[in-house]
């Protein structure tokens, strides 16, 4: 067991969270291996976002174990220290810093010391400038670097947020509904972008859009009422009678 | 891991406190007759204050992560140890015993140590400012503001002192004091504008830090009166003679030394802001709740300073000042010098704030103002940023108060009134929140209006005018004067730039030609 644990990037075991009696997570167990990209699907209220909250330290579980890299207990840490471990998160609703320029959004996310002294006296080096320009190209916003983020379209904000996530050089990326509100072309491009990212990093994607999940072509976990309902390839879970029942109703 | 260290240090502090208490009790209870050691209530107070400062110093030490932070905290602890040694040598060890020090000697030691600390702080401050300015994007508007302030600092004293009263450009004496007062208000407004405009902390108690700085310099000025008071008592200020006090309270010691008083001007507001912010920001108290407790803080201080037995002159406060650094405080030359000092302090404060907000630090502040939890998920410890900027702002407000008091000649508990703090917020709102020039302009305009309205037939209506002004600004100029000017300027630039294609102008990545008003709050 210990040996198996140490080979995981993320390990959730028997996690319970309830809000005012509503059980958002119900004995949830989940194992993500290094380099894996995993899609998590499920109907509304299945606990997808709560699971991300637990991993990133926003919500403390009532009980259960959450380990990063096999040894780091995430339940005992706050948001900032979890982020500095290398766990990055993209929110469902794109939350970029609206009054900052596109470039400054990347600058703020860029890997480096987060201490006030370092940000006060530190100056941008050549390596950082190169990295920022590279990231801006990856997310296709290099022409809009000096725009205020508030002027971007919805899809561009989603990309900017993915860029911010990449700038943190995380080991594990949690991506909440990246394709929500995007045009079909943007959705397809986002799938390409995510697959590119997943070559070097472990990625968890929460998504509603089945076509998008099919584009990704990865292992799927179906959540329902706060626990795992089914796991496997998309074809396997789509054929699972339990999943059909939950999605289509009795 | 760091949590356990903090716990251990706090545990150690509690242990030290218990030991000190026990030792004091033993000495107080059993030894007076045998060895001549007498620890009275004043000594116990002194030891108590010392112990609290020690705990704060250890807390700073335990939370300092960087080398520079550790060094600063180490110096702080060295000072606390020095203070402890002085208490021991002066008050606990009786005269005649080895290691006893006379009070005069201790005073001299404290004077020179504070002078050394002040010099060190000045050097460190200049180095920090240099480090901030190195590679910072201040922009021509920033240097223009600094240049104007420095010009004012030179021109007004010159026109006051070296032109004949009939000269058309002559600045009369009353105007020097009046505008000097506005400059200190502008520095207070700048300190409010920094935390409110850039960090979203709406402090409704910043007047407290201003007043504390004022009281610290007021105590120095009181001690300079010496035997020239009404009661001609060389050792005690008039109000203490009036209250029948026999000796100077311990917290009034050393205030006859200017370096010590100057340190206290920044240290007292700074430490109070640190302790207050430490608890408030760590517990994630934000928004209107934070505003309410800052208001409560200044109100509590108002009530405390009103009491006669609090030891700061009660209702009357501190006044009747004679000299500052040996110069007559009423003399036109002294007034002109104080005016110049206020303008220079404002220029330095502005430059410092400008460099801070244009650094990455400032970007983090704006980020946490707009989306605090998002900033946390990027790995920034939001509470540390808030604490740092709150302490800097409080020390700035303290300096403003210290420049204010010698120019108006009085400090009393009225300065702690919540209305004053709210007024400072209105100055910022009128001038332009989220800019740094805005607070300076707002403070000057509103106070000029106040001077006009409160001298003459309109005097009773000033509160209505002020309230009306606030309503008008909120309704019609929500960005304040400077913000509105900026908006019009940006719109004009956009219209002018509408002809060439937009992409071309952005090709350089982060050039200065910015389309749709990028960073409205970082621009000036």
PDB file of N, CA and C in Angstrom, chain B residues 269-349:
ATOM      1  N   UNK B 269       3.100  54.112  15.740  1.00  0.00           N
ATOM      2  CA  UNK B 269       2.055  53.729  14.776  1.00  0.00           C
ATOM      3  C   UNK B 269       2.378  52.418  14.061  1.00  0.00           C
ATOM      4  N   UNK B 270       3.674  52.230  13.734  1.00  0.00           N
ATOM      5  CA  UNK B 270       4.069  51.021  13.014  1.00  0.00           C
ATOM      6  C   UNK B 270       3.789  49.758  13.819  1.00  0.00           C
ATOM      7  N   UNK B 271       4.170  49.777  15.114  1.00  0.00           N
ATOM      8  CA  UNK B 271       3.960  48.585  15.949  1.00  0.00           C
ATOM      9  C   UNK B 271       2.472  48.355  16.175  1.00  0.00           C
ATOM     10  N   UNK B 272       1.725  49.447  16.406  1.00  0.00           N
ATOM     11  CA  UNK B 272       0.280  49.274  16.593  1.00  0.00           C
ATOM     12  C   UNK B 272      -0.354  48.681  15.335  1.00  0.00           C
ATOM     13  N   UNK B 273       0.053  49.200  14.176  1.00  0.00           N
ATOM     14  CA  UNK B 273      -0.493  48.682  12.909  1.00  0.00           C
ATOM     15  C   UNK B 273      -0.086  47.231  12.714  1.00  0.00           C
ATOM     16  N   UNK B 274       1.136  46.888  13.117  1.00  0.00           N
ATOM     17  CA  UNK B 274       1.612  45.512  12.968  1.00  0.00           C
ATOM     18  C   UNK B 274       0.772  44.558  13.813  1.00  0.00           C
ATOM     19  N   UNK B 275       0.571  44.921  15.091  1.00  0.00           N
ATOM     20  CA  UNK B 275      -0.183  44.042  15.988  1.00  0.00           C
ATOM     21  C   UNK B 275      -1.639  43.936  15.513  1.00  0.00           C
ATOM     22  N   UNK B 276      -2.217  45.099  15.177  1.00  0.00           N
ATOM     23  CA  UNK B 276      -3.609  45.128  14.719  1.00  0.00           C
ATOM     24  C   UNK B 276      -3.763  44.327  13.421  1.00  0.00           C
ATOM     25  N   UNK B 277      -2.878  44.600  12.468  1.00  0.00           N
ATOM     26  CA  UNK B 277      -2.959  43.936  11.173  1.00  0.00           C
ATOM     27  C   UNK B 277      -2.674  42.443  11.273  1.00  0.00           C
ATOM     28  N   UNK B 278      -1.741  42.096  12.137  1.00  0.00           N
ATOM     29  CA  UNK B 278      -1.384  40.693  12.337  1.00  0.00           C
ATOM     30  C   UNK B 278      -2.638  39.873  12.645  1.00  0.00           C
ATOM     31  N   UNK B 279      -3.430  40.382  13.590  1.00  0.00           N
ATOM     32  CA  UNK B 279      -4.638  39.633  13.969  1.00  0.00           C
ATOM     33  C   UNK B 279      -5.731  39.772  12.914  1.00  0.00           C
ATOM     34  N   UNK B 280      -5.928  41.001  12.420  1.00  0.00           N
ATOM     35  CA  UNK B 280      -7.046  41.236  11.497  1.00  0.00           C
ATOM     36  C   UNK B 280      -6.848  40.493  10.174  1.00  0.00           C
ATOM     37  N   UNK B 281      -5.655  40.571   9.579  1.00  0.00           N
ATOM     38  CA  UNK B 281      -5.461  39.996   8.247  1.00  0.00           C
ATOM     39  C   UNK B 281      -5.326  38.488   8.300  1.00  0.00           C
ATOM     40  N   UNK B 282      -4.713  37.977   9.404  1.00  0.00           N
ATOM     41  CA  UNK B 282      -4.601  36.528   9.521  1.00  0.00           C
ATOM     42  C   UNK B 282      -5.970  35.883   9.686  1.00  0.00           C
ATOM     43  N   UNK B 283      -6.866  36.595  10.379  1.00  0.00           N
ATOM     44  CA  UNK B 283      -8.216  36.034  10.557  1.00  0.00           C
ATOM     45  C   UNK B 283      -9.090  36.348   9.359  1.00  0.00           C
ATOM     46  N   UNK B 284      -8.484  36.917   8.318  1.00  0.00           N
ATOM     47  CA  UNK B 284      -9.192  37.225   7.074  1.00  0.00           C
ATOM     48  C   UNK B 284     -10.394  38.135   7.297  1.00  0.00           C
ATOM     49  N   UNK B 285     -10.189  39.127   8.138  1.00  0.00           N
ATOM     50  CA  UNK B 285     -11.223  40.147   8.308  1.00  0.00           C
ATOM     51  C   UNK B 285     -11.056  41.128   7.163  1.00  0.00           C
ATOM     52  N   UNK B 286     -12.123  41.291   6.355  1.00  0.00           N
ATOM     53  CA  UNK B 286     -11.990  42.171   5.195  1.00  0.00           C
ATOM     54  C   UNK B 286     -13.191  43.096   5.091  1.00  0.00           C
ATOM     55  N   UNK B 287     -13.112  43.991   4.142  1.00  0.00           N
ATOM     56  CA  UNK B 287     -14.242  44.834   3.761  1.00  0.00           C
ATOM     57  C   UNK B 287     -14.748  45.699   4.890  1.00  0.00           C
ATOM     58  N   UNK B 288     -16.060  45.752   4.987  1.00  0.00           N
ATOM     59  CA  UNK B 288     -16.695  46.678   5.915  1.00  0.00           C
ATOM     60  C   UNK B 288     -16.379  46.292   7.367  1.00  0.00           C
ATOM     61  N   UNK B 289     -16.158  45.008   7.625  1.00  0.00           N
ATOM     62  CA  UNK B 289     -15.856  44.584   8.999  1.00  0.00           C
ATOM     63  C   UNK B 289     -14.521  45.164   9.446  1.00  0.00           C
ATOM     64  N   UNK B 290     -13.556  45.147   8.535  1.00  0.00           N
ATOM     65  CA  UNK B 290     -12.249  45.722   8.854  1.00  0.00           C
ATOM     66  C   UNK B 290     -12.394  47.227   9.099  1.00  0.00           C
ATOM     67  N   UNK B 291     -13.191  47.893   8.250  1.00  0.00           N
ATOM     68  CA  UNK B 291     -13.398  49.326   8.424  1.00  0.00           C
ATOM     69  C   UNK B 291     -13.969  49.625   9.801  1.00  0.00           C
ATOM     70  N   UNK B 292     -14.918  48.795  10.226  1.00  0.00           N
ATOM     71  CA  UNK B 292     -15.568  49.044  11.514  1.00  0.00           C
ATOM     72  C   UNK B 292     -14.563  48.872  12.655  1.00  0.00           C
ATOM     73  N   UNK B 293     -13.713  47.828  12.577  1.00  0.00           N
ATOM     74  CA  UNK B 293     -12.791  47.683  13.713  1.00  0.00           C
ATOM     75  C   UNK B 293     -11.686  48.737  13.699  1.00  0.00           C
ATOM     76  N   UNK B 294     -11.317  49.264  12.512  1.00  0.00           N
ATOM     77  CA  UNK B 294     -10.351  50.363  12.537  1.00  0.00           C
ATOM     78  C   UNK B 294     -10.998  51.595  13.177  1.00  0.00           C
ATOM     79  N   UNK B 295     -12.285  51.766  12.889  1.00  0.00           N
ATOM     80  CA  UNK B 295     -13.019  52.864  13.504  1.00  0.00           C
ATOM     81  C   UNK B 295     -13.055  52.703  15.027  1.00  0.00           C
ATOM     82  N   UNK B 296     -13.295  51.457  15.461  1.00  0.00           N
ATOM     83  CA  UNK B 296     -13.324  51.183  16.903  1.00  0.00           C
ATOM     84  C   UNK B 296     -11.956  51.453  17.524  1.00  0.00           C
ATOM     85  N   UNK B 297     -10.900  51.122  16.800  1.00  0.00           N
ATOM     86  CA  UNK B 297      -9.543  51.336  17.307  1.00  0.00           C
ATOM     87  C   UNK B 297      -9.310  52.811  17.597  1.00  0.00           C
ATOM     88  N   UNK B 298      -9.648  53.670  16.642  1.00  0.00           N
ATOM     89  CA  UNK B 298      -9.387  55.090  16.859  1.00  0.00           C
ATOM     90  C   UNK B 298     -10.310  55.638  17.943  1.00  0.00           C
ATOM     91  N   UNK B 299     -11.526  55.117  18.035  1.00  0.00           N
ATOM     92  CA  UNK B 299     -12.443  55.594  19.070  1.00  0.00           C
ATOM     93  C   UNK B 299     -11.946  55.193  20.456  1.00  0.00           C
ATOM     94  N   UNK B 300     -11.427  53.951  20.557  1.00  0.00           N
ATOM     95  CA  UNK B 300     -10.894  53.490  21.847  1.00  0.00           C
ATOM     96  C   UNK B 300      -9.729  54.374  22.273  1.00  0.00           C
ATOM     97  N   UNK B 301      -8.859  54.705  21.325  1.00  0.00           N
ATOM     98  CA  UNK B 301      -7.723  55.567  21.655  1.00  0.00           C
ATOM     99  C   UNK B 301      -8.205  56.963  22.050  1.00  0.00           C
ATOM    100  N   UNK B 302      -9.249  57.446  21.360  1.00  0.00           N
ATOM    101  CA  UNK B 302      -9.827  58.749  21.711  1.00  0.00           C
ATOM    102  C   UNK B 302     -10.242  58.767  23.172  1.00  0.00           C
ATOM    103  N   UNK B 303     -10.978  57.729  23.593  1.00  0.00           N
ATOM    104  CA  UNK B 303     -11.458  57.670  24.976  1.00  0.00           C
ATOM    105  C   UNK B 303     -10.284  57.576  25.947  1.00  0.00           C
ATOM    106  N   UNK B 304      -9.274  56.773  25.598  1.00  0.00           N
ATOM    107  CA  UNK B 304      -8.128  56.603  26.499  1.00  0.00           C
ATOM    108  C   UNK B 304      -7.368  57.917  26.651  1.00  0.00           C
ATOM    109  N   UNK B 305      -7.153  58.620  25.534  1.00  0.00           N
ATOM    110  CA  UNK B 305      -6.356  59.845  25.601  1.00  0.00           C
ATOM    111  C   UNK B 305      -7.121  60.984  26.277  1.00  0.00           C
ATOM    112  N   UNK B 306      -8.437  60.881  26.334  1.00  0.00           N
ATOM    113  CA  UNK B 306      -9.221  61.893  27.036  1.00  0.00           C
ATOM    114  C   UNK B 306      -9.013  61.837  28.545  1.00  0.00           C
ATOM    115  N   UNK B 307      -8.614  60.666  29.047  1.00  0.00           N
ATOM    116  CA  UNK B 307      -8.496  60.503  30.507  1.00  0.00           C
ATOM    117  C   UNK B 307      -7.236  61.205  31.005  1.00  0.00           C
ATOM    118  N   UNK B 308      -7.384  61.911  32.129  1.00  0.00           N
ATOM    119  CA  UNK B 308      -6.232  62.592  32.707  1.00  0.00           C
ATOM    120  C   UNK B 308      -5.169  61.610  33.149  1.00  0.00           C
ATOM    121  N   UNK B 309      -5.594  60.497  33.779  1.00  0.00           N
ATOM    122  CA  UNK B 309      -4.588  59.584  34.341  1.00  0.00           C
ATOM    123  C   UNK B 309      -3.947  58.694  33.286  1.00  0.00           C
ATOM    124  N   UNK B 310      -4.291  58.884  32.000  1.00  0.00           N
ATOM    125  CA  UNK B 310      -3.584  58.149  30.950  1.00  0.00           C
ATOM    126  C   UNK B 310      -2.192  58.750  30.741  1.00  0.00           C
ATOM    127  N   UNK B 311      -2.034  60.008  31.178  1.00  0.00           N
ATOM    128  CA  UNK B 311      -0.693  60.594  31.206  1.00  0.00           C
ATOM    129  C   UNK B 311      -0.299  61.382  29.976  1.00  0.00           C
ATOM    130  N   UNK B 312      -1.290  61.813  29.159  1.00  0.00           N
ATOM    131  CA  UNK B 312      -0.939  62.599  27.976  1.00  0.00           C
ATOM    132  C   UNK B 312      -1.711  63.923  27.929  1.00  0.00           C
ATOM    133  N   UNK B 313      -2.009  64.445  29.123  1.00  0.00           N
ATOM    134  CA  UNK B 313      -2.616  65.771  29.170  1.00  0.00           C
ATOM    135  C   UNK B 313      -4.118  65.786  29.021  1.00  0.00           C
ATOM    136  N   UNK B 314      -4.747  64.614  28.988  1.00  0.00           N
ATOM    137  CA  UNK B 314      -6.211  64.541  28.965  1.00  0.00           C
ATOM    138  C   UNK B 314      -6.831  65.372  27.863  1.00  0.00           C
ATOM    139  N   UNK B 315      -7.940  66.011  28.202  1.00  0.00           N
ATOM    140  CA  UNK B 315      -8.734  66.778  27.257  1.00  0.00           C
ATOM    141  C   UNK B 315      -7.932  67.882  26.579  1.00  0.00           C
ATOM    142  N   UNK B 316      -7.019  68.525  27.333  1.00  0.00           N
ATOM    143  CA  UNK B 316      -6.282  69.655  26.777  1.00  0.00           C
ATOM    144  C   UNK B 316      -5.158  69.226  25.850  1.00  0.00           C
ATOM    145  N   UNK B 317      -4.724  68.000  25.991  1.00  0.00           N
ATOM    146  CA  UNK B 317      -3.625  67.535  25.141  1.00  0.00           C
ATOM    147  C   UNK B 317      -2.319  68.216  25.490  1.00  0.00           C
ATOM    148  N   UNK B 318      -1.470  68.329  24.516  1.00  0.00           N
ATOM    149  CA  UNK B 318      -0.152  68.910  24.704  1.00  0.00           C
ATOM    150  C   UNK B 318      -0.066  70.189  23.883  1.00  0.00           C
ATOM    151  N   UNK B 319       0.345  71.291  24.532  1.00  0.00           N
ATOM    152  CA  UNK B 319       0.433  72.560  23.811  1.00  0.00           C
ATOM    153  C   UNK B 319       1.410  73.483  24.519  1.00  0.00           C
ATOM    154  N   UNK B 320       1.439  74.756  24.106  1.00  0.00           N
ATOM    155  CA  UNK B 320       2.346  75.749  24.694  1.00  0.00           C
ATOM    156  C   UNK B 320       3.803  75.467  24.351  1.00  0.00           C
ATOM    157  N   UNK B 321       4.027  74.895  23.173  1.00  0.00           N
ATOM    158  CA  UNK B 321       5.398  74.510  22.810  1.00  0.00           C
ATOM    159  C   UNK B 321       6.269  75.754  22.637  1.00  0.00           C
ATOM    160  N   UNK B 322       7.564  75.603  22.970  1.00  0.00           N
ATOM    161  CA  UNK B 322       8.488  76.749  22.834  1.00  0.00           C
ATOM    162  C   UNK B 322       9.525  76.518  21.726  1.00  0.00           C
ATOM    163  N   UNK B 323      10.277  75.407  21.860  1.00  0.00           N
ATOM    164  CA  UNK B 323      11.413  75.205  20.960  1.00  0.00           C
ATOM    165  C   UNK B 323      11.305  73.865  20.240  1.00  0.00           C
ATOM    166  N   UNK B 324      11.921  73.818  19.068  1.00  0.00           N
ATOM    167  CA  UNK B 324      12.167  72.529  18.424  1.00  0.00           C
ATOM    168  C   UNK B 324      13.624  72.532  17.986  1.00  0.00           C
ATOM    169  N   UNK B 325      14.382  71.557  18.474  1.00  0.00           N
ATOM    170  CA  UNK B 325      15.829  71.464  18.203  1.00  0.00           C
ATOM    171  C   UNK B 325      16.540  72.779  18.535  1.00  0.00           C
ATOM    172  N   UNK B 326      16.050  73.482  19.572  1.00  0.00           N
ATOM    173  CA  UNK B 326      16.703  74.713  20.004  1.00  0.00           C
ATOM    174  C   UNK B 326      16.240  75.966  19.274  1.00  0.00           C
ATOM    175  N   UNK B 327      15.365  75.790  18.258  1.00  0.00           N
ATOM    176  CA  UNK B 327      14.876  76.966  17.534  1.00  0.00           C
ATOM    177  C   UNK B 327      13.474  77.315  18.025  1.00  0.00           C
ATOM    178  N   UNK B 328      13.204  78.622  18.093  1.00  0.00           N
ATOM    179  CA  UNK B 328      11.884  79.075  18.518  1.00  0.00           C
ATOM    180  C   UNK B 328      10.830  78.596  17.516  1.00  0.00           C
ATOM    181  N   UNK B 329       9.817  77.885  18.050  1.00  0.00           N
ATOM    182  CA  UNK B 329       8.836  77.259  17.164  1.00  0.00           C
ATOM    183  C   UNK B 329       7.940  78.288  16.474  1.00  0.00           C
ATOM    184  N   UNK B 330       7.878  79.530  17.053  1.00  0.00           N
ATOM    185  CA  UNK B 330       7.031  80.578  16.466  1.00  0.00           C
ATOM    186  C   UNK B 330       7.762  81.366  15.380  1.00  0.00           C
ATOM    187  N   UNK B 331       9.094  81.240  15.338  1.00  0.00           N
ATOM    188  CA  UNK B 331       9.870  82.087  14.429  1.00  0.00           C
ATOM    189  C   UNK B 331       9.537  81.770  12.977  1.00  0.00           C
ATOM    190  N   UNK B 332       9.471  82.808  12.123  1.00  0.00           N
ATOM    191  CA  UNK B 332       9.161  82.575  10.703  1.00  0.00           C
ATOM    192  C   UNK B 332      10.137  81.618  10.045  1.00  0.00           C
ATOM    193  N   UNK B 333      11.432  81.663  10.427  1.00  0.00           N
ATOM    194  CA  UNK B 333      12.400  80.752   9.808  1.00  0.00           C
ATOM    195  C   UNK B 333      12.079  79.302  10.155  1.00  0.00           C
ATOM    196  N   UNK B 334      11.705  79.071  11.437  1.00  0.00           N
ATOM    197  CA  UNK B 334      11.352  77.707  11.854  1.00  0.00           C
ATOM    198  C   UNK B 334      10.131  77.225  11.097  1.00  0.00           C
ATOM    199  N   UNK B 335       9.140  78.122  10.989  1.00  0.00           N
ATOM    200  CA  UNK B 335       7.909  77.771  10.263  1.00  0.00           C
ATOM    201  C   UNK B 335       8.215  77.407   8.819  1.00  0.00           C
ATOM    202  N   UNK B 336       9.077  78.217   8.204  1.00  0.00           N
ATOM    203  CA  UNK B 336       9.426  77.968   6.799  1.00  0.00           C
ATOM    204  C   UNK B 336      10.158  76.641   6.667  1.00  0.00           C
ATOM    205  N   UNK B 337      11.040  76.344   7.650  1.00  0.00           N
ATOM    206  CA  UNK B 337      11.776  75.077   7.604  1.00  0.00           C
ATOM    207  C   UNK B 337      10.817  73.898   7.751  1.00  0.00           C
ATOM    208  N   UNK B 338       9.853  74.044   8.680  1.00  0.00           N
ATOM    209  CA  UNK B 338       8.870  72.970   8.865  1.00  0.00           C
ATOM    210  C   UNK B 338       8.052  72.770   7.589  1.00  0.00           C
ATOM    211  N   UNK B 339       7.728  73.887   6.919  1.00  0.00           N
ATOM    212  CA  UNK B 339       6.988  73.793   5.655  1.00  0.00           C
ATOM    213  C   UNK B 339       7.805  72.999   4.633  1.00  0.00           C
ATOM    214  N   UNK B 340       9.095  73.383   4.511  1.00  0.00           N
ATOM    215  CA  UNK B 340       9.951  72.692   3.545  1.00  0.00           C
ATOM    216  C   UNK B 340      10.071  71.213   3.902  1.00  0.00           C
ATOM    217  N   UNK B 341      10.217  70.925   5.202  1.00  0.00           N
ATOM    218  CA  UNK B 341      10.332  69.527   5.635  1.00  0.00           C
ATOM    219  C   UNK B 341       9.075  68.749   5.255  1.00  0.00           C
ATOM    220  N   UNK B 342       7.892  69.388   5.403  1.00  0.00           N
ATOM    221  CA  UNK B 342       6.640  68.705   5.062  1.00  0.00           C
ATOM    222  C   UNK B 342       6.581  68.401   3.566  1.00  0.00           C
ATOM    223  N   UNK B 343       6.987  69.400   2.759  1.00  0.00           N
ATOM    224  CA  UNK B 343       6.940  69.192   1.305  1.00  0.00           C
ATOM    225  C   UNK B 343       7.907  68.091   0.886  1.00  0.00           C
ATOM    226  N   UNK B 344       9.103  68.077   1.514  1.00  0.00           N
ATOM    227  CA  UNK B 344      10.087  67.052   1.153  1.00  0.00           C
ATOM    228  C   UNK B 344       9.604  65.673   1.606  1.00  0.00           C
ATOM    229  N   UNK B 345       9.025  65.617   2.819  1.00  0.00           N
ATOM    230  CA  UNK B 345       8.500  64.333   3.310  1.00  0.00           C
ATOM    231  C   UNK B 345       7.424  63.817   2.364  1.00  0.00           C
ATOM    232  N   UNK B 346       6.569  64.745   1.879  1.00  0.00           N
ATOM    233  CA  UNK B 346       5.513  64.343   0.956  1.00  0.00           C
ATOM    234  C   UNK B 346       6.113  63.837  -0.357  1.00  0.00           C
ATOM    235  N   UNK B 347       7.168  64.542  -0.827  1.00  0.00           N
ATOM    236  CA  UNK B 347       7.814  64.118  -2.078  1.00  0.00           C
ATOM    237  C   UNK B 347       8.425  62.724  -1.926  1.00  0.00           C
ATOM    238  N   UNK B 348       9.109  62.493  -0.791  1.00  0.00           N
ATOM    239  CA  UNK B 348       9.729  61.177  -0.569  1.00  0.00           C
ATOM    240  C   UNK B 348       8.639  60.105  -0.447  1.00  0.00           C
ATOM    241  N   UNK B 349       7.589  60.435   0.325  1.00  0.00           N
ATOM    242  CA  UNK B 349       6.486  59.483   0.493  1.00  0.00           C
ATOM    243  C   UNK B 349       5.858  59.136  -0.856  1.00  0.00           C
TER     244      UNK B 349
END
